[in-house]
Amino acid sequence: MGSMRKNWFHSLPNEALHAEFLQDVSKLLLKEAVFAGTQRKNPVVRFHDPDHLYDLLNLTPTEKPATHTELLKAICDTINFSVKTGHPYFINQLFSSQRDGLGCAPKLVMFASEDAHYSVHKMAALLGLGEQNVCSVQTDKTGRMDSLYLESQVQRIIATGAVPFMVVATAGTTVLGAFDPLPAIADVCTKYNLWFHVDAAWGGGLLFSRTHHHKLIGLDRADSVVWNPHKLLAAPQQCSMLLVRHPNIIKACHACNATYLFQKDKFYDVSIDFGDKYLQCGRRADVFKFWFMWKAKGSIGFEEHVNALMDCASYITTSLRQRPSFKLVLEPEFINVCFWYIPQSLQGLQEQPDFNEKLHKIAPRMKELMMRKGSMMISYQPLQSLPNFFRFVVQNSGVTHQDVDYFLDELDRLGADL
Ligand SMILES: Cc1ncc(COP(=O)(O)O)c(C=O)c1O
């Protein structure tokens, strides 16, 4: 590590470090995948038994980053051992479910905090559970699910004769970046025999940081976890994982055993044909991006990236406090730094009855100004009864303290006359 350049882990392209590598990757893709991979004289697949392939591809992630030569070899091997679906002799699957349904189920109710992602409600609607059967659990003043309230709601639902079946906890809420108390929620799930799902889409990347991974204590008790490396770890969109504790349950839920696609009488071990496990049929292997990044950065690289983001959030917080026009919504726990911009015209007027109404209009107006000027983009939103506020969420570890100063100066410039 000693000989490594400073900031080598930043999620920003650096011409001196990356230009030659990207040119080499492009050349390799063109040569091996596009041209060699589609020539009739070359094989459609270089078949190896899956166990052997595991060794050949050197799949296990490492602590330290791989060298460019090793990364090029990893890409070359991946191409080499992949089925060449663009080959003219590839005439296979096209690359371009449970029986009773809810009809025989009692009324099923699930629980999620009032700050959980909207996808929980969408999922309930799509599955036919009904959005009104998502019980919204109160949060405390830091945005964390109140586990005592959760238990009281579970008891209330049982008393109505309905059946609670799942709690969705969030590790890193979308707006405030709060971490629900996973151990206490896990205890409720164990007590009432509920499925414990953790939405760690945003916060899951903290697992890489030895300084910050304590926020995810209790994650190991989950029945299922969703984690999106395309968020905190800055993997290219889209790269989302669902990890499930119970072996075979996904297959049992989803497999349709369509014999015209998932033949059982193949010459190799069909238990590693995963296609039928998924909801969709023809999709690419998004996990490759994560695996390749992990190889390139090593666990250490992801750790440095995450720590740099947390440091940046703490710098933003300290800087905001020193500026009279900025007011924190709450003490940040994660990368989400939420704040109001209070222009001079509104300062000192907090007690006036229409203060919140006026403040609510400031962030959208400033967003419009920044977008029309093209100087930067920062998102804003209301939350529960709070008027619109900005949410500063840095996912790019290449953002420097000077960049933060620029953001705050620019906000001051845009908001000065409002
Ligand atoms: C906490 C949380 N869960 C889930 C999602 C949905 O993510 P995606 O649609 O990218 O999988 C988001 C997106 O912002 C999120 O913040």
Coordinates of C-alpha atoms and ligand atoms in Angstrom, one line a residue:
M1 CA 0.0 0.0 0.0
G2 CA 2.9 2.3 0.8
S3 CA 3.8 2.8 -2.9
M4 CA 0.2 3.6 -3.9
R5 CA -0.7 7.1 -5.1
K6 CA -2.7 9.2 -2.7
N7 CA -6.5 9.1 -3.5
W8 CA -6.1 6.1 -5.7
F9 CA -9.6 4.8 -4.5
H10 CA -11.5 7.9 -5.6
S11 CA -14.5 7.3 -7.8
L12 CA -13.4 9.8 -10.3
P13 CA -11.6 8.9 -13.5
N14 CA -7.9 10.0 -13.5
E15 CA -6.4 10.3 -16.9
A16 CA -2.9 9.3 -15.8
L17 CA -4.1 6.3 -14.0
H18 CA -7.0 5.1 -16.2
A19 CA -6.7 6.3 -19.8
E20 CA -4.3 3.5 -20.9
F21 CA -6.2 0.9 -18.9
L22 CA -9.6 1.9 -20.5
Q23 CA -8.0 1.8 -23.9
D24 CA -6.6 -1.6 -23.2
V25 CA -10.1 -2.8 -22.0
S26 CA -11.7 -1.4 -25.2
K27 CA -9.1 -3.1 -27.4
L28 CA -9.6 -6.3 -25.5
L29 CA -13.4 -6.2 -25.8
L30 CA -13.2 -5.5 -29.5
K31 CA -10.6 -8.1 -30.2
E32 CA -11.8 -11.0 -28.0
A33 CA -15.5 -10.5 -27.4
V34 CA -16.7 -8.6 -30.5
F35 CA -14.4 -10.1 -33.3
A36 CA -12.8 -13.3 -32.1
G37 CA -16.0 -14.3 -30.2
T38 CA -18.1 -14.2 -33.3
Q39 CA -15.9 -16.0 -35.7
R40 CA -17.1 -19.3 -37.0
K41 CA -13.6 -20.9 -36.6
N42 CA -13.7 -20.1 -32.8
P43 CA -15.7 -22.1 -30.3
V44 CA -19.1 -20.9 -29.1
V45 CA -18.1 -21.9 -25.6
R46 CA -14.9 -23.1 -23.9
F47 CA -16.7 -25.5 -21.6
H48 CA -15.3 -26.3 -18.1
D49 CA -17.1 -27.9 -15.2
P50 CA -18.4 -25.2 -12.8
D51 CA -16.0 -26.2 -10.0
H52 CA -13.0 -25.9 -12.3
L53 CA -14.3 -22.6 -13.7
Y54 CA -14.5 -21.2 -10.1
D55 CA -10.7 -21.8 -9.8
L56 CA -9.9 -20.7 -13.4
L57 CA -11.7 -17.4 -12.9
N58 CA -10.2 -16.7 -9.4
L59 CA -13.5 -15.5 -8.2
T60 CA -12.7 -14.8 -4.5
P61 CA -12.4 -11.1 -3.7
T62 CA -9.2 -9.9 -2.1
E63 CA -8.3 -7.4 0.6
K64 CA -5.9 -5.5 -1.7
P65 CA -6.5 -4.1 -5.1
A66 CA -5.5 -6.1 -8.2
T67 CA -3.0 -4.6 -10.7
H68 CA -4.1 -3.5 -14.1
T69 CA -2.5 -6.6 -15.6
E70 CA -4.4 -8.8 -13.3
L71 CA -7.6 -6.9 -14.1
L72 CA -7.1 -7.2 -17.8
K73 CA -6.6 -11.0 -17.3
A74 CA -9.8 -11.1 -15.3
I75 CA -11.7 -9.5 -18.2
C76 CA -9.9 -11.7 -20.7
D77 CA -10.8 -14.8 -18.7
T78 CA -14.4 -13.7 -18.3
I79 CA -14.7 -13.3 -22.0
N80 CA -12.8 -16.5 -22.7
F81 CA -15.1 -18.7 -20.6
S82 CA -18.4 -16.9 -21.3
V83 CA -20.8 -18.3 -23.9
K84 CA -20.4 -16.3 -27.1
T85 CA -24.0 -15.3 -27.5
G86 CA -23.2 -13.2 -30.6
H87 CA -21.6 -16.2 -32.4
P88 CA -23.5 -17.3 -35.5
Y89 CA -23.5 -20.9 -34.1
F90 CA -25.2 -19.9 -30.9
I91 CA -28.8 -21.1 -31.3
N92 CA -29.7 -21.5 -27.7
Q93 CA -31.9 -19.6 -25.2
L94 CA -32.9 -16.2 -26.5
F95 CA -30.6 -13.6 -25.0
S96 CA -31.9 -10.5 -26.7
S97 CA -45.2 -18.2 -10.0
Q98 CA -46.9 -20.0 -6.8
R99 CA -49.9 -22.2 -7.3
D100 CA -52.6 -21.0 -4.8
G101 CA -51.8 -17.3 -4.8
L102 CA -53.2 -15.1 -2.1
G103 CA -56.7 -16.4 -2.6
C104 CA -56.4 -18.9 0.2
A105 CA -54.3 -16.6 2.5
P106 CA -55.7 -14.7 5.5
K107 CA -55.3 -10.9 5.5
L108 CA -51.5 -10.4 5.6
V109 CA -49.9 -7.3 7.1
M110 CA -46.4 -6.1 6.8
F111 CA -44.6 -3.3 8.7
A112 CA -42.2 -0.6 7.6
S113 CA -41.2 2.7 9.1
E114 CA -42.9 5.9 7.9
D115 CA -39.5 6.9 6.3
A116 CA -39.1 3.6 4.4
H117 CA -38.6 3.7 0.7
Y118 CA -41.8 4.0 -1.4
S119 CA -40.9 0.7 -3.1
V120 CA -42.3 -1.1 -0.1
H121 CA -45.8 0.2 -0.9
K122 CA -45.3 -0.4 -4.6
M123 CA -44.3 -4.0 -3.8
A124 CA -47.4 -4.5 -1.6
A125 CA -49.6 -3.2 -4.4
L126 CA -47.9 -5.4 -7.1
L127 CA -48.1 -8.5 -5.0
G128 CA -51.8 -8.0 -4.4
L129 CA -51.2 -7.6 -0.6
G130 CA -52.7 -4.1 -0.9
E131 CA -51.0 -0.8 0.1
Q132 CA -53.3 -0.4 3.1
N133 CA -51.8 -3.6 4.5
V134 CA -48.4 -1.9 5.0
C135 CA -48.5 -0.7 8.5
S136 CA -46.5 2.5 8.9
V137 CA -44.4 2.5 12.0
Q138 CA -43.5 5.8 13.8
T139 CA -40.0 7.0 13.7
D140 CA -38.2 8.8 16.5
K141 CA -36.7 12.3 16.1
T142 CA -33.6 10.9 14.4
G143 CA -35.7 9.1 11.8
R144 CA -35.2 5.6 13.3
M145 CA -38.1 3.1 13.5
D146 CA -39.5 3.0 17.1
S147 CA -39.3 -0.7 17.9
L148 CA -41.7 -0.4 20.9
Y149 CA -44.3 1.2 18.7
L150 CA -43.6 -1.6 16.2
E151 CA -44.4 -4.2 18.8
S152 CA -47.6 -2.4 19.8
Q153 CA -48.7 -2.4 16.2
V154 CA -48.0 -6.1 15.7
Q155 CA -50.2 -6.8 18.7
R156 CA -52.9 -4.5 17.4
I157 CA -53.0 -6.2 14.1
I158 CA -53.1 -9.7 15.7
A159 CA -56.0 -8.5 17.8
T160 CA -57.9 -7.6 14.6
G161 CA -57.6 -11.2 13.3
A162 CA -55.1 -10.3 10.5
V163 CA -51.8 -12.0 10.2
P164 CA -48.5 -10.0 10.5
F165 CA -45.9 -11.6 8.4
M166 CA -42.9 -9.3 7.7
V167 CA -41.0 -6.3 9.0
V168 CA -39.0 -4.2 6.6
A169 CA -36.2 -2.3 8.5
T170 CA -34.2 0.3 6.7
A171 CA -30.4 0.6 7.1
G172 CA -29.9 4.1 5.7
T173 CA -33.2 5.8 4.9
T174 CA -33.4 7.6 1.7
V175 CA -33.9 11.1 3.0
L176 CA -32.4 11.3 6.5
G177 CA -30.0 8.4 6.3
A178 CA -31.2 6.9 9.5
F179 CA -30.4 3.3 10.6
D180 CA -33.4 1.5 12.1
P181 CA -32.4 -0.4 15.4
L182 CA -31.9 -3.8 13.8
P183 CA -31.3 -5.9 17.0
A184 CA -34.5 -4.6 18.6
I185 CA -36.5 -5.2 15.4
A186 CA -35.0 -8.6 15.0
D187 CA -36.2 -9.4 18.6
V188 CA -39.7 -8.4 17.7
C189 CA -39.5 -10.6 14.5
T190 CA -38.3 -13.6 16.5
K191 CA -41.0 -13.1 19.2
Y192 CA -43.9 -13.0 16.7
N193 CA -42.4 -15.2 14.0
L194 CA -42.1 -12.5 11.3
W195 CA -39.8 -12.4 8.3
F196 CA -37.1 -9.9 9.0
H197 CA -36.1 -8.0 5.8
V198 CA -33.5 -5.2 5.8
D199 CA -33.5 -2.6 3.1
A200 CA -29.8 -1.9 3.1
A201 CA -29.9 -0.6 -0.5
W202 CA -28.3 2.7 0.6
G203 CA -26.4 1.9 3.8
G204 CA -25.2 -1.6 3.0
G205 CA -21.8 -0.4 1.7
L206 CA -20.8 0.6 5.2
L207 CA -20.0 -3.1 5.8
F208 CA -16.7 -2.4 4.2
S209 CA -15.7 0.2 6.8
R210 CA -14.2 -1.1 10.0
T211 CA -14.9 2.4 11.5
H212 CA -18.5 2.6 10.5
H213 CA -19.9 -1.0 10.1
H214 CA -21.2 -1.0 13.6
K215 CA -24.3 0.8 12.3
L216 CA -25.2 -2.5 10.7
I217 CA -25.1 -4.6 13.8
G218 CA -28.0 -7.0 13.7
L219 CA -27.9 -7.3 9.9
D220 CA -26.7 -10.9 10.4
R221 CA -30.1 -11.8 11.9
A222 CA -32.1 -10.8 8.8
D223 CA -34.0 -13.3 6.7
S224 CA -33.3 -11.2 3.7
V225 CA -31.3 -8.1 2.8
V226 CA -31.3 -5.9 -0.3
W227 CA -28.1 -4.1 -1.0
N228 CA -27.3 -1.8 -4.0
P229 CA -23.6 -1.4 -4.8
H230 CA -24.8 1.1 -7.4
K231 CA -25.5 3.5 -4.6
L232 CA -22.9 4.0 -1.8
L233 CA -20.2 2.0 -3.6
A234 CA -20.7 3.9 -6.9
A235 CA -20.9 0.7 -9.0
P236 CA -22.4 1.6 -12.4
Q237 CA -26.2 1.4 -12.6
Q238 CA -27.7 -1.1 -12.2
C239 CA -26.3 -3.4 -9.6
S240 CA -28.7 -4.5 -6.9
M241 CA -28.5 -7.7 -4.8
L242 CA -31.1 -9.6 -2.8
L243 CA -29.4 -11.8 -0.2
V244 CA -31.5 -14.5 1.4
R245 CA -30.6 -16.6 4.5
H246 CA -32.6 -19.6 3.5
P247 CA -31.1 -21.9 0.9
N248 CA -33.4 -22.9 -1.9
I249 CA -36.3 -20.6 -0.9
I250 CA -36.0 -18.4 -3.9
K251 CA -36.1 -21.4 -6.2
A252 CA -39.1 -22.8 -4.3
C253 CA -40.9 -19.5 -4.7
H254 CA -40.0 -18.6 -8.3
A255 CA -39.0 -21.7 -10.3
C256 CA -41.4 -22.6 -13.1
N257 CA -39.4 -25.5 -14.4
A258 CA -40.1 -24.6 -18.0
T259 CA -38.5 -27.7 -19.6
Y260 CA -38.0 -25.9 -22.9
L261 CA -35.5 -23.6 -21.2
F262 CA -34.2 -25.3 -18.1
Q263 CA -33.6 -28.9 -19.1
K264 CA -32.8 -31.2 -16.3
D265 CA -31.0 -33.8 -18.4
K266 CA -27.9 -31.7 -19.3
F267 CA -24.5 -33.3 -19.2
Y268 CA -23.4 -31.1 -16.3
D269 CA -24.6 -30.4 -12.8
V270 CA -27.8 -28.5 -13.4
S271 CA -28.0 -27.2 -9.8
I272 CA -25.8 -24.3 -10.9
D273 CA -28.3 -23.2 -13.6
F274 CA -29.7 -20.3 -11.7
G275 CA -31.9 -18.8 -14.4
D276 CA -35.2 -20.2 -13.1
K277 CA -34.6 -18.7 -9.7
Y278 CA -35.2 -15.2 -10.9
L279 CA -38.4 -13.3 -11.5
Q280 CA -37.2 -12.3 -14.9
C281 CA -36.0 -14.6 -17.7
G282 CA -33.4 -12.9 -20.0
R283 CA -31.2 -10.4 -18.1
R284 CA -27.5 -9.8 -17.9
A285 CA -25.4 -10.7 -14.9
D286 CA -25.3 -7.3 -13.1
V287 CA -23.1 -8.7 -10.3
F288 CA -20.1 -8.8 -12.7
K289 CA -19.7 -5.0 -12.2
F290 CA -19.5 -5.4 -8.5
W291 CA -17.2 -8.4 -8.6
F292 CA -14.9 -6.5 -11.0
M293 CA -14.8 -3.4 -8.9
W294 CA -14.1 -5.4 -5.8
K295 CA -11.2 -7.0 -7.6
A296 CA -9.9 -3.6 -8.8
K297 CA -10.2 -1.8 -5.5
G298 CA -9.9 -4.6 -3.1
S299 CA -11.9 -4.5 0.2
I300 CA -9.4 -1.8 1.3
G301 CA -10.4 0.4 -1.6
F302 CA -14.1 0.2 -0.8
E303 CA -13.2 0.9 2.8
E304 CA -11.2 4.0 1.9
H305 CA -14.0 5.1 -0.4
V306 CA -16.7 4.8 2.3
N307 CA -14.5 6.4 4.9
A308 CA -13.8 9.3 2.6
L309 CA -17.6 9.8 2.0
M310 CA -18.2 9.8 5.8
D311 CA -15.4 12.3 6.3
C312 CA -16.8 14.5 3.5
A313 CA -20.2 14.4 5.2
S314 CA -18.7 15.5 8.5
Y315 CA -16.8 18.4 6.7
I316 CA -20.1 19.5 5.1
T317 CA -21.8 19.5 8.6
T318 CA -19.0 21.5 10.2
S319 CA -19.0 24.0 7.4
L320 CA -22.7 24.4 7.4
R321 CA -22.7 25.3 11.1
Q322 CA -20.3 28.2 10.5
R323 CA -22.6 29.8 7.9
P324 CA -25.6 31.9 9.2
S325 CA -27.9 31.0 6.2
F326 CA -27.7 27.3 6.7
K327 CA -29.6 25.3 9.3
L328 CA -29.2 21.5 9.8
V329 CA -32.5 19.5 9.9
L330 CA -30.9 17.1 12.3
E331 CA -27.4 15.8 13.3
P332 CA -26.3 13.6 10.4
E333 CA -25.8 9.9 11.2
F334 CA -24.7 8.9 7.8
I335 CA -23.8 10.6 4.5
N336 CA -27.1 12.4 4.1
V337 CA -26.6 15.9 5.3
C338 CA -30.0 17.6 5.4
F339 CA -30.3 21.4 5.8
W340 CA -32.4 24.4 5.1
Y341 CA -31.1 27.4 3.3
I342 CA -32.5 30.4 5.1
P343 CA -32.1 33.6 3.0
Q344 CA -31.4 36.8 4.7
S345 CA -35.0 38.0 4.1
L346 CA -36.3 35.1 6.3
Q347 CA -33.6 35.2 9.0
G348 CA -34.9 36.0 12.5
L349 CA -38.5 35.4 11.4
Q350 CA -38.8 31.8 12.7
E351 CA -41.7 32.7 15.0
Q352 CA -43.9 34.1 12.3
P353 CA -46.9 31.9 11.4
D354 CA -46.1 31.8 7.7
F355 CA -42.4 31.1 8.1
N356 CA -42.5 27.4 7.2
E357 CA -44.7 28.2 4.2
K358 CA -42.2 30.7 2.9
L359 CA -39.2 28.4 3.7
H360 CA -40.9 25.6 1.8
K361 CA -40.6 27.7 -1.5
I362 CA -36.9 28.4 -1.1
A363 CA -35.3 25.1 -2.0
P364 CA -37.3 24.5 -5.2
R365 CA -36.5 28.1 -6.3
M366 CA -32.8 27.6 -5.6
K367 CA -32.9 24.3 -7.4
E368 CA -34.4 26.0 -10.4
L369 CA -31.7 28.6 -10.3
M370 CA -28.8 26.1 -10.1
M371 CA -30.2 24.0 -12.9
R372 CA -30.8 27.0 -15.2
K373 CA -27.3 28.2 -14.5
G374 CA -25.9 24.6 -14.7
S375 CA -23.6 25.2 -11.8
M376 CA -24.5 22.1 -9.7
M377 CA -27.4 19.9 -8.7
I378 CA -28.5 19.1 -5.2
S379 CA -31.8 17.4 -4.4
Y380 CA -34.4 18.7 -2.0
Q381 CA -37.7 17.3 -0.6
P382 CA -40.2 17.8 2.2
L383 CA -40.5 15.1 4.8
Q384 CA -43.6 14.5 6.9
S385 CA -44.5 18.0 8.2
L386 CA -41.1 19.5 7.5
P387 CA -40.9 22.2 4.8
N388 CA -38.6 21.5 1.8
F389 CA -35.0 21.1 2.7
F390 CA -31.8 20.2 0.8
R391 CA -30.3 16.8 1.0
F392 CA -26.5 16.8 0.4
V393 CA -25.5 13.2 -0.4
V394 CA -22.0 12.7 -1.8
Q395 CA -21.4 9.3 -3.4
N396 CA -18.3 10.3 -5.2
S397 CA -15.2 10.0 -3.1
G398 CA -13.4 12.3 -5.5
V399 CA -15.4 15.3 -4.1
T400 CA -12.9 17.4 -2.1
H401 CA -13.3 19.9 0.7
Q402 CA -12.7 22.7 -1.9
D403 CA -15.7 21.3 -3.9
V404 CA -17.8 21.4 -0.7
D405 CA -16.8 25.1 -0.2
Y406 CA -17.8 25.7 -3.8
F407 CA -21.2 24.1 -3.3
L408 CA -21.9 26.2 -0.1
D409 CA -20.6 29.4 -1.7
E410 CA -22.8 28.8 -4.7
L411 CA -25.8 28.2 -2.6
D412 CA -25.1 31.5 -0.9
R413 CA -24.8 33.2 -4.2
L414 CA -28.1 31.6 -5.5
G415 CA -30.1 32.3 -2.4
A416 CA -28.7 35.8 -1.5
D417 CA -31.6 37.8 -3.1
L418 CA -34.5 35.5 -2.3
Ligands
LIG1 C1 -33.5 3.0 1.2 C2 -33.7 2.7 -0.3 N1 -34.3 1.5 -0.7 C3 -34.5 1.2 -1.9 C4 -34.3 2.1 -2.9 C5 -34.6 1.7 -4.4 O1 -33.5 1.5 -5.1 P1 -33.4 0.9 -6.6 O2 -34.6 1.2 -7.3 O3 -32.2 1.6 -7.2 O4 -33.1 -0.6 -6.3 C6 -33.7 3.4 -2.6 C7 -33.4 4.4 -3.7 O5 -33.2 5.5 -3.5 C8 -33.4 3.7 -1.3 O6 -32.9 4.8 -0.9

